[in-house]
Tab-separated table of N, CA and C in Angstrom:
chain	number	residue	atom	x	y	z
A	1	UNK	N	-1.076	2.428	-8.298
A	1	UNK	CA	-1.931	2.948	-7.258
A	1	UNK	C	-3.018	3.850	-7.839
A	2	UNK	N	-2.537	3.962	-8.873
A	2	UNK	CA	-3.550	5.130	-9.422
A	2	UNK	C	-4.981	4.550	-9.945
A	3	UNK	N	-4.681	3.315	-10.300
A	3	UNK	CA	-5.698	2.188	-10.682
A	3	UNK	C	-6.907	1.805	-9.544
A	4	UNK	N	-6.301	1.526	-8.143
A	4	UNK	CA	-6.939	1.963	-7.559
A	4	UNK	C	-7.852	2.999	-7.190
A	5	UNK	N	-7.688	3.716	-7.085
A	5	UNK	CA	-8.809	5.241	-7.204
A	5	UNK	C	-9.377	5.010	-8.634
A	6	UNK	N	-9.188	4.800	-9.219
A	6	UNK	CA	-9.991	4.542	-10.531
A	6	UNK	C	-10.905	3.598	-10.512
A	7	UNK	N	-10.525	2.291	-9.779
A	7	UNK	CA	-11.668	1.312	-9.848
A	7	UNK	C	-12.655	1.467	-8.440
A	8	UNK	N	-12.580	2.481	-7.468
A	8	UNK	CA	-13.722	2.551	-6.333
A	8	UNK	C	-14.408	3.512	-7.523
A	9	UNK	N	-13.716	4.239	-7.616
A	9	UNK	CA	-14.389	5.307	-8.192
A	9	UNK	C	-15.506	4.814	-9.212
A	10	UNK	N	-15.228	3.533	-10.463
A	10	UNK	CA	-15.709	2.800	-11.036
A	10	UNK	C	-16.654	2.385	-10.238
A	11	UNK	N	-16.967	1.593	-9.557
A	11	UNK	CA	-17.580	0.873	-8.361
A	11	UNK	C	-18.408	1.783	-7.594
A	12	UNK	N	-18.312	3.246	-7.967
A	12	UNK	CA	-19.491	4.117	-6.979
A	12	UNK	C	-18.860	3.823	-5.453
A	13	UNK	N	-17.684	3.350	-5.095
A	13	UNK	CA	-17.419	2.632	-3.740
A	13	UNK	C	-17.114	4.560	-3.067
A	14	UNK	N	-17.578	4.456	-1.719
A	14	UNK	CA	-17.448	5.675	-0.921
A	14	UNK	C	-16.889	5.394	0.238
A	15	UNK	N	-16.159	4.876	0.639
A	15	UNK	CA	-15.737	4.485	2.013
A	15	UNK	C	-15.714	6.019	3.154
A	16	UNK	N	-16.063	5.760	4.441
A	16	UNK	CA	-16.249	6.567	5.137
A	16	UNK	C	-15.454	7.621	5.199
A	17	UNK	N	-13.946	7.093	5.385
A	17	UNK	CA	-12.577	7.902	5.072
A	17	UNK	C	-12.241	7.897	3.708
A	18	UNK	N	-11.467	8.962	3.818
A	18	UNK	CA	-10.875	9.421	2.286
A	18	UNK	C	-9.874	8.564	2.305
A	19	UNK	N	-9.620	7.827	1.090
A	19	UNK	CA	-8.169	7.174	0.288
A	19	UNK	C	-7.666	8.365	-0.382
A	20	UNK	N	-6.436	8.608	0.192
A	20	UNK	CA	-5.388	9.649	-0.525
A	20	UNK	C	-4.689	8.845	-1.305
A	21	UNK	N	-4.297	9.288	-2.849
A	21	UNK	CA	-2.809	8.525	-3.217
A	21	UNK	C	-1.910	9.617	-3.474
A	22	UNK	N	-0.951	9.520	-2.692
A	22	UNK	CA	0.357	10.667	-3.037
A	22	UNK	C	1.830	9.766	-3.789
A	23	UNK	N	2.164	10.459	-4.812
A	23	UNK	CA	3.284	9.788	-5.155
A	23	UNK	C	4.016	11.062	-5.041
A	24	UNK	N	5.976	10.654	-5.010
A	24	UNK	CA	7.135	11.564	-4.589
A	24	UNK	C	7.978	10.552	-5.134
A	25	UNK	N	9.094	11.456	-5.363
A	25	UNK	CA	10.601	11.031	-5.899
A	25	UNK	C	11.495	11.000	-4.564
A	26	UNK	N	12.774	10.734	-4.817
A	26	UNK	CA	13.482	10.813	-3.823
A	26	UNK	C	13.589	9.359	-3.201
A	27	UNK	N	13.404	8.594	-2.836
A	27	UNK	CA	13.217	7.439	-2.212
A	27	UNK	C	15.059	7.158	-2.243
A	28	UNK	N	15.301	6.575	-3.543
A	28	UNK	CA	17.063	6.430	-3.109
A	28	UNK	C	18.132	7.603	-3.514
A	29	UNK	N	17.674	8.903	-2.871
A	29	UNK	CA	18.246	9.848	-2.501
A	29	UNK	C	17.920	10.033	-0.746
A	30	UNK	N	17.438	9.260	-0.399
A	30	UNK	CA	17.453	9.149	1.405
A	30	UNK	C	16.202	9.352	1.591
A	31	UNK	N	14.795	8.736	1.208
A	31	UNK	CA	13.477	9.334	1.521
A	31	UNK	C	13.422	10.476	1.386
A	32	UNK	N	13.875	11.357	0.754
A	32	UNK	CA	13.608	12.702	0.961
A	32	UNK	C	12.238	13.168	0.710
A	33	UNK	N	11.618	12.371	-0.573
A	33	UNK	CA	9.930	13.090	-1.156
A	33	UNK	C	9.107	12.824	0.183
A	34	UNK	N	9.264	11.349	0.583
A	34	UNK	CA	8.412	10.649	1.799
A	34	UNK	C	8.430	11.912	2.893
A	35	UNK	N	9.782	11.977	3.405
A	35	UNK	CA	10.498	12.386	4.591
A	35	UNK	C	9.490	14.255	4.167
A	36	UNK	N	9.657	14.841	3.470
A	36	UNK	CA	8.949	15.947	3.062
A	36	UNK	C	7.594	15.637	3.190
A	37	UNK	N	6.866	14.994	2.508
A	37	UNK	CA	5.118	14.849	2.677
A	37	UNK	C	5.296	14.570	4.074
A	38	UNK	N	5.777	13.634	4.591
A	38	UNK	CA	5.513	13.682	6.440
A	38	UNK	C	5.497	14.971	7.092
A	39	UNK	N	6.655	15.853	7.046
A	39	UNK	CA	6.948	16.941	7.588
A	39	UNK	C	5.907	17.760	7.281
A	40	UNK	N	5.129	18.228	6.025
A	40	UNK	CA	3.836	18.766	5.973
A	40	UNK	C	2.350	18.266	6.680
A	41	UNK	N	2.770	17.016	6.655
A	41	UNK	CA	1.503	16.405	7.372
A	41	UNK	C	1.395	15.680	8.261
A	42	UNK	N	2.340	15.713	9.011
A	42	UNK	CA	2.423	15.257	10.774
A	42	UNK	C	1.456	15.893	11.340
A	43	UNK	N	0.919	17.515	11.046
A	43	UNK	CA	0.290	17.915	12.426
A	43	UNK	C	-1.118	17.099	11.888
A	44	UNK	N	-1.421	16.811	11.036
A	44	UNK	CA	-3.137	16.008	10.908
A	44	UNK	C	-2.209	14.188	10.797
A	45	UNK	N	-1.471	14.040	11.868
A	45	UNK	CA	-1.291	12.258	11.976
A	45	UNK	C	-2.094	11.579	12.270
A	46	UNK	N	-3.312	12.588	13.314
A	46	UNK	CA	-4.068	11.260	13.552
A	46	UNK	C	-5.723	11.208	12.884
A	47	UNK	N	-5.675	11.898	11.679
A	47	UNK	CA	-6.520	11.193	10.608
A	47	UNK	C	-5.770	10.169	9.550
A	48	UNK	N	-4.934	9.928	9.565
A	48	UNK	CA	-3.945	8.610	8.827
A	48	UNK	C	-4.385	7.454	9.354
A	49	UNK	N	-5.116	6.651	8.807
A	49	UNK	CA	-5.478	5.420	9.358
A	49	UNK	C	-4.217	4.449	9.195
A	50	UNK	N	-3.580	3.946	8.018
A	50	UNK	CA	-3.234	3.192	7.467
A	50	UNK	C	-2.221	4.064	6.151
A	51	UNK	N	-0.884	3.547	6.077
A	51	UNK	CA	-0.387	4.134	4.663
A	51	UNK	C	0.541	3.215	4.094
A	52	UNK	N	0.343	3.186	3.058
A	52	UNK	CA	0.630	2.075	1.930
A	52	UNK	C	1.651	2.233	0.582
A	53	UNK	N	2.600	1.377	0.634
A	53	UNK	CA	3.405	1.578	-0.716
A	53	UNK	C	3.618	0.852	-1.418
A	54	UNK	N	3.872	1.005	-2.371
A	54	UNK	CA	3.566	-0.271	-3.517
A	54	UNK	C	5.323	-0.002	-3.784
A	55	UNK	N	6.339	-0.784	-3.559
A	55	UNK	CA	7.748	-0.245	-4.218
A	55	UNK	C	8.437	-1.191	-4.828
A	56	UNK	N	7.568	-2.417	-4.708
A	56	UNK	CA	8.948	-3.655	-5.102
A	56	UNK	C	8.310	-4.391	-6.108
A	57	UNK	N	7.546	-3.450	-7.132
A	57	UNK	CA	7.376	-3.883	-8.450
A	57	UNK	C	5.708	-4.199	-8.610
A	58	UNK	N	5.343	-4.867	-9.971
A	58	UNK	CA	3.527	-4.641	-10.170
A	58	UNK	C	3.580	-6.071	-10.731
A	59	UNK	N	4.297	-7.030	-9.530
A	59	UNK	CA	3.787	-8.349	-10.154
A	59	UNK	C	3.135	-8.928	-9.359
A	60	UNK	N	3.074	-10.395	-9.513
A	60	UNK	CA	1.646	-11.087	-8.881
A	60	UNK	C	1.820	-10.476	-7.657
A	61	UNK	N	0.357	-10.308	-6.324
A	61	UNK	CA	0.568	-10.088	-5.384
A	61	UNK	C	0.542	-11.617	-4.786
A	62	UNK	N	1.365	-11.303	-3.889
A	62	UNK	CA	1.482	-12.902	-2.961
A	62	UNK	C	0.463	-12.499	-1.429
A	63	UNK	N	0.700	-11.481	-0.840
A	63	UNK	CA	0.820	-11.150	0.221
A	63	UNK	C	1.001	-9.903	0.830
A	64	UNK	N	0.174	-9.045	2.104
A	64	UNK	CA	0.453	-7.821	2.265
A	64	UNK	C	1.086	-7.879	3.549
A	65	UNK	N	2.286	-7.181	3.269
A	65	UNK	CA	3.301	-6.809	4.721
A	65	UNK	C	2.573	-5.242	5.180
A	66	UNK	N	2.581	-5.794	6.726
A	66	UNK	CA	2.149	-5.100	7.706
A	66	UNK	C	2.704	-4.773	9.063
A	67	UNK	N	2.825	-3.593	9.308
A	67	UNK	CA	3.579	-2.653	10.463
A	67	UNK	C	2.556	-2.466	11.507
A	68	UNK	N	1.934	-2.550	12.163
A	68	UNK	CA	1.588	-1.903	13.393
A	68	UNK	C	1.308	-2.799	14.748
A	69	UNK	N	0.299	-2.383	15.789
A	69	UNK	CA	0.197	-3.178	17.298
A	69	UNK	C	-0.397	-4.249	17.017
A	70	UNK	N	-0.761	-5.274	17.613
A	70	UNK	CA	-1.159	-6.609	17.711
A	70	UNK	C	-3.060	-6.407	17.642
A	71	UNK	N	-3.407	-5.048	17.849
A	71	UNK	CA	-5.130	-5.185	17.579
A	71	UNK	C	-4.791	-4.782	15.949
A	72	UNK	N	-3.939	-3.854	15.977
A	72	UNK	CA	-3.867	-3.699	14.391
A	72	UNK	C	-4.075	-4.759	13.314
A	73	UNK	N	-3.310	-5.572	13.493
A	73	UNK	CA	-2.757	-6.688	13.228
A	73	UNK	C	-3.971	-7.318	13.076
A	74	UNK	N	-4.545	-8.036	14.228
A	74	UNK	CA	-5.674	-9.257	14.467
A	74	UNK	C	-6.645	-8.357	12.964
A	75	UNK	N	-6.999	-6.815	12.852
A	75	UNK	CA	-7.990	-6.884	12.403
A	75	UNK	C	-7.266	-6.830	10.694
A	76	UNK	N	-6.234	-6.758	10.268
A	76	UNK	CA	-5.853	-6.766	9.008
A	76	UNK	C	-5.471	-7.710	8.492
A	77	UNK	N	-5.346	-8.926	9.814
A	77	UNK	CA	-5.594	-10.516	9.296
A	77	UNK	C	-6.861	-10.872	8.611
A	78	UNK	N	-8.079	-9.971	9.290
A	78	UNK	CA	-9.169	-10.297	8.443
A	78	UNK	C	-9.330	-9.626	7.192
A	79	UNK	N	-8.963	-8.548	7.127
A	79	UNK	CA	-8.727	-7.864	5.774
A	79	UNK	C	-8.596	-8.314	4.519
A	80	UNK	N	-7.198	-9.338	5.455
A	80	UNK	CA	-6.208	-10.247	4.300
A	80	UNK	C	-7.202	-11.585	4.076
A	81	UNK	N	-8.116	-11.492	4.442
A	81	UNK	CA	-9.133	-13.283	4.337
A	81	UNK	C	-10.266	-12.369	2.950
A	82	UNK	N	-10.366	-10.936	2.575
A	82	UNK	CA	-10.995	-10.710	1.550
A	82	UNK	C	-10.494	-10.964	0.554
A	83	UNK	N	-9.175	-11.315	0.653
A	83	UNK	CA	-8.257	-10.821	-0.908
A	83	UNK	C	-7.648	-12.507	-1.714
A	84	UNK	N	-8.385	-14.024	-0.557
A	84	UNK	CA	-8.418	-14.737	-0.803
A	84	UNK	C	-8.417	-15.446	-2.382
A	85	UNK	N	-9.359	-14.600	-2.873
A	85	UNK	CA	-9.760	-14.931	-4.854
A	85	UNK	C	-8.788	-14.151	-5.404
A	86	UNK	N	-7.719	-14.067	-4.867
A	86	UNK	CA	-6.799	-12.939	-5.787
A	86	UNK	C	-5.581	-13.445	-5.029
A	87	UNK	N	-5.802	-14.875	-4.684
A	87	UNK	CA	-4.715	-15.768	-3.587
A	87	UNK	C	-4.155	-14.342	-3.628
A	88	UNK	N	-3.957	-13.638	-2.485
A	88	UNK	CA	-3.620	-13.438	-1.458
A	88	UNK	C	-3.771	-13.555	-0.280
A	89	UNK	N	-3.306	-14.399	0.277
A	89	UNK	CA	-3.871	-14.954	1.466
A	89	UNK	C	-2.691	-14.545	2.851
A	90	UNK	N	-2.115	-14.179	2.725
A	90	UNK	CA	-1.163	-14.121	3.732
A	90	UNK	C	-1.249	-12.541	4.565
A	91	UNK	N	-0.374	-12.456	5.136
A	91	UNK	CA	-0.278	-11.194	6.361
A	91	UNK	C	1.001	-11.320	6.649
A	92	UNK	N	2.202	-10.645	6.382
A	92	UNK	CA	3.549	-10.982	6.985
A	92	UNK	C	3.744	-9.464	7.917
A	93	UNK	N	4.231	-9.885	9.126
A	93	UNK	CA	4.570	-8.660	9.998
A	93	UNK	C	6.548	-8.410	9.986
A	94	UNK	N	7.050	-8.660	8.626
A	94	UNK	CA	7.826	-8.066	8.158
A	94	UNK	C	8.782	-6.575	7.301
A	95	UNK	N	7.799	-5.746	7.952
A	95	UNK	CA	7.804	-4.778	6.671
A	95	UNK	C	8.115	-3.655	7.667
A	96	UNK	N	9.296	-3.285	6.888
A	96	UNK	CA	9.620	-1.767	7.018
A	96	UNK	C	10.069	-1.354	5.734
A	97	UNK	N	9.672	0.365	5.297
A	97	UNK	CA	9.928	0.683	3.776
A	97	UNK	C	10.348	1.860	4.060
A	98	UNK	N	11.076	2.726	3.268
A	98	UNK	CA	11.691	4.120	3.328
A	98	UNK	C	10.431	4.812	2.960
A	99	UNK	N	9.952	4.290	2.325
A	99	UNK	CA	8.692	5.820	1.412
A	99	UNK	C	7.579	5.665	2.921
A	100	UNK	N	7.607	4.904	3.796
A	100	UNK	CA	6.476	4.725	4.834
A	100	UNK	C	6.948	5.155	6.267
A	101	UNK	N	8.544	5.294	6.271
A	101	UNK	CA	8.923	4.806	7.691
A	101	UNK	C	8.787	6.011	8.312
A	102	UNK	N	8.644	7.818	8.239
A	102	UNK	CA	8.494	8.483	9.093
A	102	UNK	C	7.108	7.797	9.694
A	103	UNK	N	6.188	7.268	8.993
A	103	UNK	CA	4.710	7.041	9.493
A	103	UNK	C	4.989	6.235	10.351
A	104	UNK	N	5.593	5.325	10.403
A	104	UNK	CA	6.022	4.212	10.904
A	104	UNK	C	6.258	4.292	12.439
A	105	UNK	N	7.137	5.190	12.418
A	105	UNK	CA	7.853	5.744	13.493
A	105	UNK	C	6.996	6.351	14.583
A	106	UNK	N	6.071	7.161	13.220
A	106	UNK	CA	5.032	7.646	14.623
A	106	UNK	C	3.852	7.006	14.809
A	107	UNK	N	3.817	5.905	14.421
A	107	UNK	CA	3.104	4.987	15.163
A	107	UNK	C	1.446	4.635	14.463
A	108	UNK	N	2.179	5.164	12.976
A	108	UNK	CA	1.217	4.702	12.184
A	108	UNK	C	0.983	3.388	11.459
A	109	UNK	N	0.015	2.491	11.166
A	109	UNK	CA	0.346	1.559	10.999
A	109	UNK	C	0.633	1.679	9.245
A	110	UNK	N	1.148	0.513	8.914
A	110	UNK	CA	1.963	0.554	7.225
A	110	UNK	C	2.181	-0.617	6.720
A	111	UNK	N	1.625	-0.678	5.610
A	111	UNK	CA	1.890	-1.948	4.787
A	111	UNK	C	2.339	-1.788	3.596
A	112	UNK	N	2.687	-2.868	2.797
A	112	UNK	CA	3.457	-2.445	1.400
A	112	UNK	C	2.664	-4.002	0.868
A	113	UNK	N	2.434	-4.190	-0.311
A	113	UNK	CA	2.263	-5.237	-1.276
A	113	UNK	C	3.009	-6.038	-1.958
A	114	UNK	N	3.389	-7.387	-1.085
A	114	UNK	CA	4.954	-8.114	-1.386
A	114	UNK	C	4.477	-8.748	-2.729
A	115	UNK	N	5.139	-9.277	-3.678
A	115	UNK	CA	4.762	-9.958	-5.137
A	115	UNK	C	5.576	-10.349	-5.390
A	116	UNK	N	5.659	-11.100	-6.189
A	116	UNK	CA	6.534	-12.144	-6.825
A	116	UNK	C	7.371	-11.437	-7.950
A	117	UNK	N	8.102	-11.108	-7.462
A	117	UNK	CA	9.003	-10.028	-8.077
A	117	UNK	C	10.864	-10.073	-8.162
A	118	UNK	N	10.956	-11.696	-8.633
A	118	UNK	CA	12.304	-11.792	-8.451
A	118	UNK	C	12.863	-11.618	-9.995
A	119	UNK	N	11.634	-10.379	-10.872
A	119	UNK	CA	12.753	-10.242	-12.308
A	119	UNK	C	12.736	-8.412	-11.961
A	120	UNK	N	12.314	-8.335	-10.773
A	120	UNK	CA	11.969	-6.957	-10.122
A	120	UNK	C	13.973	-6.616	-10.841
A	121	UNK	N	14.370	-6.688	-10.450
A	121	UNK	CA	16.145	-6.062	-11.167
A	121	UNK	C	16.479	-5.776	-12.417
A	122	UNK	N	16.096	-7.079	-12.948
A	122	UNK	CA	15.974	-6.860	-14.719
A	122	UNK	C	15.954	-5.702	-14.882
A	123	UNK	N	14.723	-4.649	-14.948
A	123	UNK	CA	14.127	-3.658	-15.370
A	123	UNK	C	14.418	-2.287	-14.251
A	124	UNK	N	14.554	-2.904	-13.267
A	124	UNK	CA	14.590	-1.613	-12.199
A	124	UNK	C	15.597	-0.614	-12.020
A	125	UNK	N	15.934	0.402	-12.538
A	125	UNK	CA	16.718	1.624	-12.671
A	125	UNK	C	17.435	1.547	-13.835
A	126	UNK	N	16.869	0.667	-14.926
A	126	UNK	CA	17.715	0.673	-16.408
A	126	UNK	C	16.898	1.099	-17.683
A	127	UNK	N	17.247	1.257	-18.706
A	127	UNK	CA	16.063	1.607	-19.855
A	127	UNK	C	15.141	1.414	-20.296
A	128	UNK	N	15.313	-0.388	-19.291
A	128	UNK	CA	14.000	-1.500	-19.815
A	128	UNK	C	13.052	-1.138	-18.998
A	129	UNK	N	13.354	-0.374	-17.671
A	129	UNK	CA	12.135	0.005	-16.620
A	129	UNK	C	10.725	0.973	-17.303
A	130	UNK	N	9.788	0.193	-17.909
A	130	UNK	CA	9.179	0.889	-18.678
A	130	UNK	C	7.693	0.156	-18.360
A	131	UNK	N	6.432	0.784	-18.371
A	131	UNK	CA	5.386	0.477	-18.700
A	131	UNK	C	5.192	-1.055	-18.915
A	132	UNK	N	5.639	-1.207	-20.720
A	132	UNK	CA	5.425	-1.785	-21.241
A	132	UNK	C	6.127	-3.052	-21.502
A	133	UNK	N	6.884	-3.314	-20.040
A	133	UNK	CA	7.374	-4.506	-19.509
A	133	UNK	C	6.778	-5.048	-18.302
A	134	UNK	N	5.380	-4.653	-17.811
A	134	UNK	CA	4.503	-4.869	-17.010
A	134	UNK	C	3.675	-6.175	-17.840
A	135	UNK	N	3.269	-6.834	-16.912
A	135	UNK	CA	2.262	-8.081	-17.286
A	135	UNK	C	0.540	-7.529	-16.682
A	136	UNK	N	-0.287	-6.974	-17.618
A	136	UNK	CA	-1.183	-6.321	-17.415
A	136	UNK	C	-2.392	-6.712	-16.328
A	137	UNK	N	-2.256	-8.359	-16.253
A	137	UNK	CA	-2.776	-9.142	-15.344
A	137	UNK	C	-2.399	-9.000	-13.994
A	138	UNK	N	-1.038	-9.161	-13.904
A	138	UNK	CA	-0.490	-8.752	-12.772
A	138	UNK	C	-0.742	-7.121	-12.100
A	139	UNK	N	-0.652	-5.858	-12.511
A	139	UNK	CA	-0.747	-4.906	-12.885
A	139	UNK	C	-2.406	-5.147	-11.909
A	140	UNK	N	-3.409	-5.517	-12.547
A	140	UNK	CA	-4.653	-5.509	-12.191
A	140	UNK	C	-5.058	-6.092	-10.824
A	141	UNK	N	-4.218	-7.788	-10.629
A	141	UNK	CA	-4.031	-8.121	-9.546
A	141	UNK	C	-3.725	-7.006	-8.437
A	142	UNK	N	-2.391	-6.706	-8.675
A	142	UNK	CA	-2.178	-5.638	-7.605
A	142	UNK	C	-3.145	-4.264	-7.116
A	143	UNK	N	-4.005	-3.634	-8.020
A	143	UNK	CA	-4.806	-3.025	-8.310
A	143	UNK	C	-6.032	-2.928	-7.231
A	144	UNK	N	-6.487	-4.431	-7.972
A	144	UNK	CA	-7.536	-4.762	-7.053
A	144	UNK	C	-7.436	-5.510	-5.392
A	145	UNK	N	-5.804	-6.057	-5.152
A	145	UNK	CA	-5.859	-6.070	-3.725
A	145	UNK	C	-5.646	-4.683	-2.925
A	146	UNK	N	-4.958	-3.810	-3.541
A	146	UNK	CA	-4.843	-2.688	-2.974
A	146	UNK	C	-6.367	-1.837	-2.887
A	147	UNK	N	-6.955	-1.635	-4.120
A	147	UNK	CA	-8.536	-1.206	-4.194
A	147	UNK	C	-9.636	-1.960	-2.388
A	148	UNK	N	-9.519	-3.144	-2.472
A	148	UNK	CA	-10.041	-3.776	-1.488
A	148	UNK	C	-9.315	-3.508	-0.127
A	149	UNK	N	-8.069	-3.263	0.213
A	149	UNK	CA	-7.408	-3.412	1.290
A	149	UNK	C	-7.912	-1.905	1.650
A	150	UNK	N	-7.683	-1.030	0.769
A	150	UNK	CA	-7.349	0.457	1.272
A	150	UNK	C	-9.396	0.862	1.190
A	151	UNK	N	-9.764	0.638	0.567
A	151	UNK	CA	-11.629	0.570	0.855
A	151	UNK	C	-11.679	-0.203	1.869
A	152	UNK	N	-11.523	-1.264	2.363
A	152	UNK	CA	-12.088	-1.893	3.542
A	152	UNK	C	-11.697	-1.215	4.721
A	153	UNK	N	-10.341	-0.642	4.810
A	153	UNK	CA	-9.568	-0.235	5.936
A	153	UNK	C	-10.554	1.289	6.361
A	154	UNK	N	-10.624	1.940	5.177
A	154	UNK	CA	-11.212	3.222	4.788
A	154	UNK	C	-13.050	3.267	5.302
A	155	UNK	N	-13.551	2.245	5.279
A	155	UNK	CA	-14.920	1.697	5.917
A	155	UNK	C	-14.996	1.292	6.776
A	156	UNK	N	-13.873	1.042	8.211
A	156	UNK	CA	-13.986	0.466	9.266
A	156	UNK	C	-14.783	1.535	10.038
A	157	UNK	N	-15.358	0.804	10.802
A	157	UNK	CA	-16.295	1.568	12.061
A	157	UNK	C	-15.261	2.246	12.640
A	158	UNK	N	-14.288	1.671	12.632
A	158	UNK	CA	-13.241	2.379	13.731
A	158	UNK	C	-11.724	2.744	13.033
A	159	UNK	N	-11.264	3.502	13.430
A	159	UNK	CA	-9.103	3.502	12.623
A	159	UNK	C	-8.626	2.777	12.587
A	160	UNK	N	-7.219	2.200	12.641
A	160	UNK	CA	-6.909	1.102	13.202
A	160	UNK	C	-6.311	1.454	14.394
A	161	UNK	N	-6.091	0.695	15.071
A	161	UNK	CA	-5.378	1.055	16.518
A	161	UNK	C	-4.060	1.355	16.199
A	162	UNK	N	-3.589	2.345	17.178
A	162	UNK	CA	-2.441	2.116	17.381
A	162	UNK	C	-1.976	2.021	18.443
């Protein structure tokens, strides 16, 4: 995620709204980091357009799962028609995540970046979980659909609904 802010930033890109990236620990200790940043920043909920987690690894992106109402929706179907050259083409309204779900709850909308991530175990909570078992392509892929999703969302005339 951090790649992101690095490449608008690259790009001179200014979107109307601010892209925050916050990272926290805790996730399988019960959301606690998430569950904490919410609790500080519930009372400004309704400048949160959109919040996003990247958790199930930095491989190819296939597809962005998405949480919110049906206008939400219609307009992040088009979202998902930018990210076409980076086949991502899809929109799944499957997604609920621990690092997102107080947002969730209150009725923010939330997506996460599904990928092709079935060696996602191999590496995940063991010694091999390292950097430098990332596929740098992939890595960039994800990068730049997130860069585009969270700038486009961030440039809408309007929030998204909720």
């Amino acid at each position: 995620m951090m790649k992101v802010l690095s490449v608008l930033r690259r790009l001179k890109l200014r979107p109307k709204r601010t892209v925050r990236l916050v990272m926290w620990t805790g996730e399988e200790e019960g959301g606690i980091g998430a569950e904490q940043y919410f609790n500080t920043h519930k009372g400004n909920i309704s400048n949160f357009d959109l919040v996003m987690e990247s958790d199930i690894g930095t491989f190819k992106p296939e597809a962005i799962q998405f949480s919110g109402n049906k206008f939400a929706t219609a307009i992040m179907r088009q979202v998902v028609k930018l990210l076409k050259p980076l086949n991502v083409s899809a929109l799944t309204e499957d997604f609920g995540g621990t690092d997102v779900e107080p947002w969730q709850k209150a009725g923010v909308p939330a997506a996460s970046l599904k990928t092709a991530n079935e060696k996602y175990f191999w590496f995940h909570h063991s010694n091999g979980d390292t950097m430098t078992v990332l596929n740098s392509h992939d890595v960039d892929l994800c990068a730049a659909a997130w860069a585009v999703t969270a700038f486009t969302v961030a440039n809408l005339e309007h929030m998204l609904p909720r």
